[in-house]
Short mmCIF file of C-alpha atoms in Angstrom, two decimals:
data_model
loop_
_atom_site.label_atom_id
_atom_site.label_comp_id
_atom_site.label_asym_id
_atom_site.label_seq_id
_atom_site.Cartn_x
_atom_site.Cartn_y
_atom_site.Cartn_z
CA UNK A 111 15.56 -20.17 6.62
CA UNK A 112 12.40 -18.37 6.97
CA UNK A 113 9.16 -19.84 6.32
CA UNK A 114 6.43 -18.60 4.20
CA UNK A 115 2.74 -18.42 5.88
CA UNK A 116 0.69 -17.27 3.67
CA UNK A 117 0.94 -16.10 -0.45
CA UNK A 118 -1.67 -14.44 -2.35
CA UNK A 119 -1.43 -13.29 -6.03
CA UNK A 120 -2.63 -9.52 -6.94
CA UNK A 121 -1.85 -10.14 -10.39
CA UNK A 122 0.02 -12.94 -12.80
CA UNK A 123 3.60 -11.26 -11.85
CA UNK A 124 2.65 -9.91 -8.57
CA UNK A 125 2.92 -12.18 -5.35
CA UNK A 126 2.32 -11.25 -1.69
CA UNK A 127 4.02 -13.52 0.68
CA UNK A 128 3.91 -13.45 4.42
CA UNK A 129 7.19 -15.03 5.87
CA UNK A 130 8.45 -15.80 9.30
CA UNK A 131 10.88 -12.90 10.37
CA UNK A 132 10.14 -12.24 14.38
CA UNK A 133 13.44 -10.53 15.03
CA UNK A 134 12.77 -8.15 11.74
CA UNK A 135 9.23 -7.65 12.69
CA UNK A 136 10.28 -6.21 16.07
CA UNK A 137 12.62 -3.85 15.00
CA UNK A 138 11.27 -3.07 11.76
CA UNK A 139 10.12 0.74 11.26
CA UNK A 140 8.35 2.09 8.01
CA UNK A 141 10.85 2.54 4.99
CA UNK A 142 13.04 -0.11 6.08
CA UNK A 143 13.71 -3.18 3.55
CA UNK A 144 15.01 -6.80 3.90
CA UNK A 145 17.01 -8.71 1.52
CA UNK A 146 15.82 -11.44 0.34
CA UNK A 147 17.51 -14.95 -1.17
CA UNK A 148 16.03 -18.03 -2.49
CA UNK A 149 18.63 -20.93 -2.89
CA UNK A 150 22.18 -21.26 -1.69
CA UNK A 151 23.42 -19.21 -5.02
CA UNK A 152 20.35 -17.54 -5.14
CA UNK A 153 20.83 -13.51 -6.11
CA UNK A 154 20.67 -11.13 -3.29
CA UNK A 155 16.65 -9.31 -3.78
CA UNK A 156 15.81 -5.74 -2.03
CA UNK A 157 12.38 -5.77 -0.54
CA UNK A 158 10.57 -2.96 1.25
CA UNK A 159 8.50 -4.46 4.34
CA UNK A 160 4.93 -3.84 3.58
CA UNK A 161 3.31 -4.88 6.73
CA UNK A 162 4.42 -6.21 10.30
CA UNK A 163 2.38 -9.07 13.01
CA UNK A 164 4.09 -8.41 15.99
CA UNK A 165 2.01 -11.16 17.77
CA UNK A 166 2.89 -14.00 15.16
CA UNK A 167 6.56 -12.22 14.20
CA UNK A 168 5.83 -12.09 10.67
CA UNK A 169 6.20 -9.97 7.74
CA UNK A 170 4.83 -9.09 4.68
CA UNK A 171 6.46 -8.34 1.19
CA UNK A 172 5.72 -7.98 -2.46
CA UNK A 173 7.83 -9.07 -5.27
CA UNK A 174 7.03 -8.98 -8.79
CA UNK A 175 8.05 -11.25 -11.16
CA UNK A 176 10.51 -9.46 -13.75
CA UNK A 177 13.61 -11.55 -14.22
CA UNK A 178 14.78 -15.26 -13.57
CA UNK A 179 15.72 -14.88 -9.55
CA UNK A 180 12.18 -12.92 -8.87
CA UNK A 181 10.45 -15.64 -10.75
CA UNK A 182 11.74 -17.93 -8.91
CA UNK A 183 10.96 -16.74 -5.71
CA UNK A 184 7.24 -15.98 -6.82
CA UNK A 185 6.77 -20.10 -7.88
CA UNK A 186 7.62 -20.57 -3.99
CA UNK A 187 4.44 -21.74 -1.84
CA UNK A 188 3.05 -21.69 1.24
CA UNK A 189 5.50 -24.18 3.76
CA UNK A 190 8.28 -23.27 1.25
CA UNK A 191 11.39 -21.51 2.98
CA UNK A 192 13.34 -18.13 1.51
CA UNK A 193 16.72 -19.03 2.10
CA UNK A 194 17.77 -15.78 3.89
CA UNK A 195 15.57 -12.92 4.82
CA UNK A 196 17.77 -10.31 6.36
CA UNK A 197 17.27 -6.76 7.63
CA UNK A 198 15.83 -4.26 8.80
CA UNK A 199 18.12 -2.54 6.29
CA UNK A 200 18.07 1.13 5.24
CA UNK A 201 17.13 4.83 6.85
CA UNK A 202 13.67 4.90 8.47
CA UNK A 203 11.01 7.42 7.09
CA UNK A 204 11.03 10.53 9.17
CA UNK A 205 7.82 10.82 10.53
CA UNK A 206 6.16 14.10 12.28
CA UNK A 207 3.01 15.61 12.42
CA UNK A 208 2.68 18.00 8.76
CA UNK A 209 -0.78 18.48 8.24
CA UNK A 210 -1.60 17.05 4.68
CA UNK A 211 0.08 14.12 3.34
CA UNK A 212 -0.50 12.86 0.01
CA UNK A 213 1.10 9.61 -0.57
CA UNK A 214 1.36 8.49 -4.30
CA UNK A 215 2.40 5.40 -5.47
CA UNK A 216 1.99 3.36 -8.58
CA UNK A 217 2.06 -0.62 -9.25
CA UNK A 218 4.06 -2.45 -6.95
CA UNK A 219 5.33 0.34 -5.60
CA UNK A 220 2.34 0.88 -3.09
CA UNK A 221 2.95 -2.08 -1.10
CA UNK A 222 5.94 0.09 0.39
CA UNK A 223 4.21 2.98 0.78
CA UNK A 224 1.36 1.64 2.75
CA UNK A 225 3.74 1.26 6.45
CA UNK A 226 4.89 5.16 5.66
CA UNK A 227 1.01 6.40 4.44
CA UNK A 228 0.18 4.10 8.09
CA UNK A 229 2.83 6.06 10.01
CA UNK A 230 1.60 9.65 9.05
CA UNK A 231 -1.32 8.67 9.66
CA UNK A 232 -1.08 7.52 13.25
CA UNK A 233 1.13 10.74 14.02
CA UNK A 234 -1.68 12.42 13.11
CA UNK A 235 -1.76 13.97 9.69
CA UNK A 236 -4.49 14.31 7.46
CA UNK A 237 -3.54 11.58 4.96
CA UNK A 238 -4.85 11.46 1.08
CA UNK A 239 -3.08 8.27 -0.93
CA UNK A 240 -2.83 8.63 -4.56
CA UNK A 241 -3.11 4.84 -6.05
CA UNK A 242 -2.34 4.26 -9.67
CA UNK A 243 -1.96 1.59 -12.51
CA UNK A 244 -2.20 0.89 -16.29
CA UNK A 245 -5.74 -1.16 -15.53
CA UNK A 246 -8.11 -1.95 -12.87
CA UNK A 247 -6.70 -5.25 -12.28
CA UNK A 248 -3.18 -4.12 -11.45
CA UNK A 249 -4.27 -1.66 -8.35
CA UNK A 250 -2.54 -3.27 -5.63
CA UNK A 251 -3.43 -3.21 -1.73
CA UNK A 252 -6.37 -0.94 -2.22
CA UNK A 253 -7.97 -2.29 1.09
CA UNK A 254 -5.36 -1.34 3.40
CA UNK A 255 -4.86 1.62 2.45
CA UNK A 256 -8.28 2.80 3.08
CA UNK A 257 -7.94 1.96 6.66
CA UNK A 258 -4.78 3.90 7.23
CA UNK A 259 -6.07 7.11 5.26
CA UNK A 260 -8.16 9.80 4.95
CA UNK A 261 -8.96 9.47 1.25
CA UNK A 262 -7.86 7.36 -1.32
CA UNK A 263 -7.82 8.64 -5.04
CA UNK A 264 -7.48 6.43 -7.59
CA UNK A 265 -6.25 6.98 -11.45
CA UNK A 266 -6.00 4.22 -13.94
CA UNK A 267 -4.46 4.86 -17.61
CA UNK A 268 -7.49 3.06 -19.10
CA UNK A 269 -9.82 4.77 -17.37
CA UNK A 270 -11.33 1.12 -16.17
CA UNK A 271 -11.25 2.06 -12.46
CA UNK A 272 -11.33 5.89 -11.18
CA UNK A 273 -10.15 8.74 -12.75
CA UNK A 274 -8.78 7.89 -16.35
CA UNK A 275 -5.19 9.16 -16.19
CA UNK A 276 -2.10 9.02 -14.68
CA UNK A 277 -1.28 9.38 -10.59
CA UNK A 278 -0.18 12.91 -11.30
CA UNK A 279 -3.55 13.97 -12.29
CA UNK A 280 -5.07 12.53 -9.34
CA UNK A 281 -2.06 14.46 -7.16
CA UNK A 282 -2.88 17.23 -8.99
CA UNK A 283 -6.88 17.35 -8.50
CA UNK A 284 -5.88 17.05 -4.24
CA UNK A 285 -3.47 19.81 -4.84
CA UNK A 286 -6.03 21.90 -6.46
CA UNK A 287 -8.77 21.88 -3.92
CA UNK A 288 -6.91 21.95 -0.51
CA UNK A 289 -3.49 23.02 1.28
CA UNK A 290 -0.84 20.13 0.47
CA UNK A 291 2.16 19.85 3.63
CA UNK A 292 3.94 16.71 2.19
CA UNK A 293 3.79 14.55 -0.86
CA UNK A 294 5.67 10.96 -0.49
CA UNK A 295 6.29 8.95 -3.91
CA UNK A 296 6.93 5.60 -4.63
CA UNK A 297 7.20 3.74 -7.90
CA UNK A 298 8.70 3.62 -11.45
CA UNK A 299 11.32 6.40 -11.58
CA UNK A 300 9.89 8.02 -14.46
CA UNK A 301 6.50 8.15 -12.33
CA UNK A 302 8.20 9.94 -9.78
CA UNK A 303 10.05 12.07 -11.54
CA UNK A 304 6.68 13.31 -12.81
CA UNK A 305 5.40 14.15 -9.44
CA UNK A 306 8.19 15.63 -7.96
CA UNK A 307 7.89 18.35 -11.49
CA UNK A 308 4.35 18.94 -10.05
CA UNK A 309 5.25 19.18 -6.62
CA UNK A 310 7.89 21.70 -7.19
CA UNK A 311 5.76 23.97 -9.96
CA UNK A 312 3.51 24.20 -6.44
CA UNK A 313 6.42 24.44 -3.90
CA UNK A 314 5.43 21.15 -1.91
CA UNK A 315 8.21 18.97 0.01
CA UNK A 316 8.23 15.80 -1.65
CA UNK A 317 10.23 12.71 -0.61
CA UNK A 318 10.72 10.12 -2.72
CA UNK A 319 11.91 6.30 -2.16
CA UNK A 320 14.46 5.18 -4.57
CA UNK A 321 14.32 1.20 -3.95
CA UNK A 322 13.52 0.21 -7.39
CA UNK A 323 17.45 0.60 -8.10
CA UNK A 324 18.99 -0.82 -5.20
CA UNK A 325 20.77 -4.36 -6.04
CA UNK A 326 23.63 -5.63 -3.19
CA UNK A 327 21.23 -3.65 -0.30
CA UNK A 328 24.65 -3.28 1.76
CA UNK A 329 26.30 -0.44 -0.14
CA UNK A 330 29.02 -2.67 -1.80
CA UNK A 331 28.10 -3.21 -5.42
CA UNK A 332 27.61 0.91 -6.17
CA UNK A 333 24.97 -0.18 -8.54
CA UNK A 334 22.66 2.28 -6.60
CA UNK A 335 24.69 5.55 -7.15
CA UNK A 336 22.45 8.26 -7.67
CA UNK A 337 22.75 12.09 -7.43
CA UNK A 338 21.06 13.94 -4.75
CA UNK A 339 21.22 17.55 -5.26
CA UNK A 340 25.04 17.31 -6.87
CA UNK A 341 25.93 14.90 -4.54
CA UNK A 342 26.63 11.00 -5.00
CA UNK A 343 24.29 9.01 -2.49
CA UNK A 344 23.95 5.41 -2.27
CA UNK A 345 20.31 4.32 -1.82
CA UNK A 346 21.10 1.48 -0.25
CA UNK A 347 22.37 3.01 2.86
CA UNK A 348 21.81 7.00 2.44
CA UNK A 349 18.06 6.26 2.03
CA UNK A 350 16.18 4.53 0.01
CA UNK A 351 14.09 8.42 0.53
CA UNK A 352 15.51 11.52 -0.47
CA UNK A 353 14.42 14.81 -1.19
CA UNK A 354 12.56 14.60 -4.57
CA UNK A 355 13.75 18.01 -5.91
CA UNK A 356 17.23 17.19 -5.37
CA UNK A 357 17.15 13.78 -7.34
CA UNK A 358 18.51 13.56 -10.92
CA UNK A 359 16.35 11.65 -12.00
CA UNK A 360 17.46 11.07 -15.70
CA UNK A 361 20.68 10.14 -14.38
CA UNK A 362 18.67 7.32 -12.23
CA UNK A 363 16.91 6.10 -14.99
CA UNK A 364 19.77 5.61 -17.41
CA UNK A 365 21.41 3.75 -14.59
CA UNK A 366 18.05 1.26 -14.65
CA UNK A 367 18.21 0.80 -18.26
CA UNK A 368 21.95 -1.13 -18.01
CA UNK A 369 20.28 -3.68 -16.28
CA UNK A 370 17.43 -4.13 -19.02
CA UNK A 371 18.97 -7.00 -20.66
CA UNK A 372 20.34 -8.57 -17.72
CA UNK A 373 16.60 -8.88 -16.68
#
């Protein structure tokens, strides 16, 4: 049982919960995930660990509310216990001095790319961070990522915050005015499929995190099958990042749509 600490909403369907992990916050690195159960029948719920406190062993996550097991969890309140919080699960992000990093990530998908844009950072790259959303109200974790970045560049498909437009504009508009090393995306599979086209029309590295598909977490469902350059993968345990050119990413997102009604 792990006890929640604090919970803060960033939106209606958006929840940030701190929980009690100590072990997990020790050994966590960025990229890895946790699952995470609420209820003795409760379904099994990948989470990337957005944020670590070593000194009070806790842990920070984000789950959006999208079906009836992440609603549930997202009605939970502070002194409330998640049933099971296990990990750290997955590959760690490789991390290495590049030069330029652009990190882009869209809705909930930022709150795991802030511990990898924090990482780069610390190793010393120069780090921009895309952020982007349909409206103002939905940019996530904003805050914290200006203290772990050089720049933060902000698109919004409204226009009602930044640049009107969608995250690959504002990757584009970094690209355009200085030397890109690395680009690092995280968030709806049809956003990064999007960036890793522009990435490659400019020959940039790009890694990408596939978590929004992973289900079991442990590699024994195969419900997170992709194909990484002609190659089956399991996110679950060969990532959740891969190479971003290599990724089929149609093949991804037909897998995501078999779950729509489910959800």
């Amino acid at each position: 049982m792990n006890k929640i600490i604090e919970k803060e909403h960033f939106s209606e369907n958006v929840v940030k919960f701190v929980v009690e992990a100590p072990l997990i916050a020790r050994a966590r690195r960025a990229g890895h995930f946790v699952i995470v159960r609420s209820g003795e029948k409760g379904e099994r719920i990948p989470l990337t660990i957005a944020e670590v406190d070593l000194v009070n062993g806790t842990i920070t996550i984000v789950i959006q509310a999208v079906g009836k097991s992440t609603r549930k969890m997202c009605a939970l309140n502070v002194g409330d216990y998640f049933t099971d919080v296990v990990g750290p699960l997955g590959q760690a992000t490789h991390i290495e001095k590049v030069g330029t990093v652009v990190c882009a990530g869209g809705g909930v998908g930022v709150a795991p790319l802030l511990p990898i844009a924090r990482a780069f950072h610390e190793a010393g790259n120069r780090v921009i961070v895309a952020l982007a959303a349909r409206t103002k109200e939905l940019i996530i974790m904003e805050k914290q990522m200006r203290e772990c970045s050089d720049e933060v560049v902000i698109t919004t498909d409204d226009g009602s915050y930044g640049m009107k437009g969608l995250v690959t504009n504002g990757v584009e508009s970094v690209i355009q005015r200085e030397k890109v090393d690395l680009c690092v995306t995280i968030g709806p599979a049809v956003m990064m499929k999007f960036v890793s086209l522009l990435t490659q029309k400019y020959n940039i590295p790009t890694i990408a995190s596939l978590n929004t598909i992973m289900v079991d977490g442990t590699g024994m469902c195969g419900a997170c099958r992709v194909t990484v350059d002609g190659k089956t993968k399991f996110v679950c345990v060969d990532g959740p990042e891969f190479d971003a050119h290599k990724v089929n990413f149609d093949e991804m997102m037909m897998r995501l749509r078999s779950y729509k009604d489910l959800e």
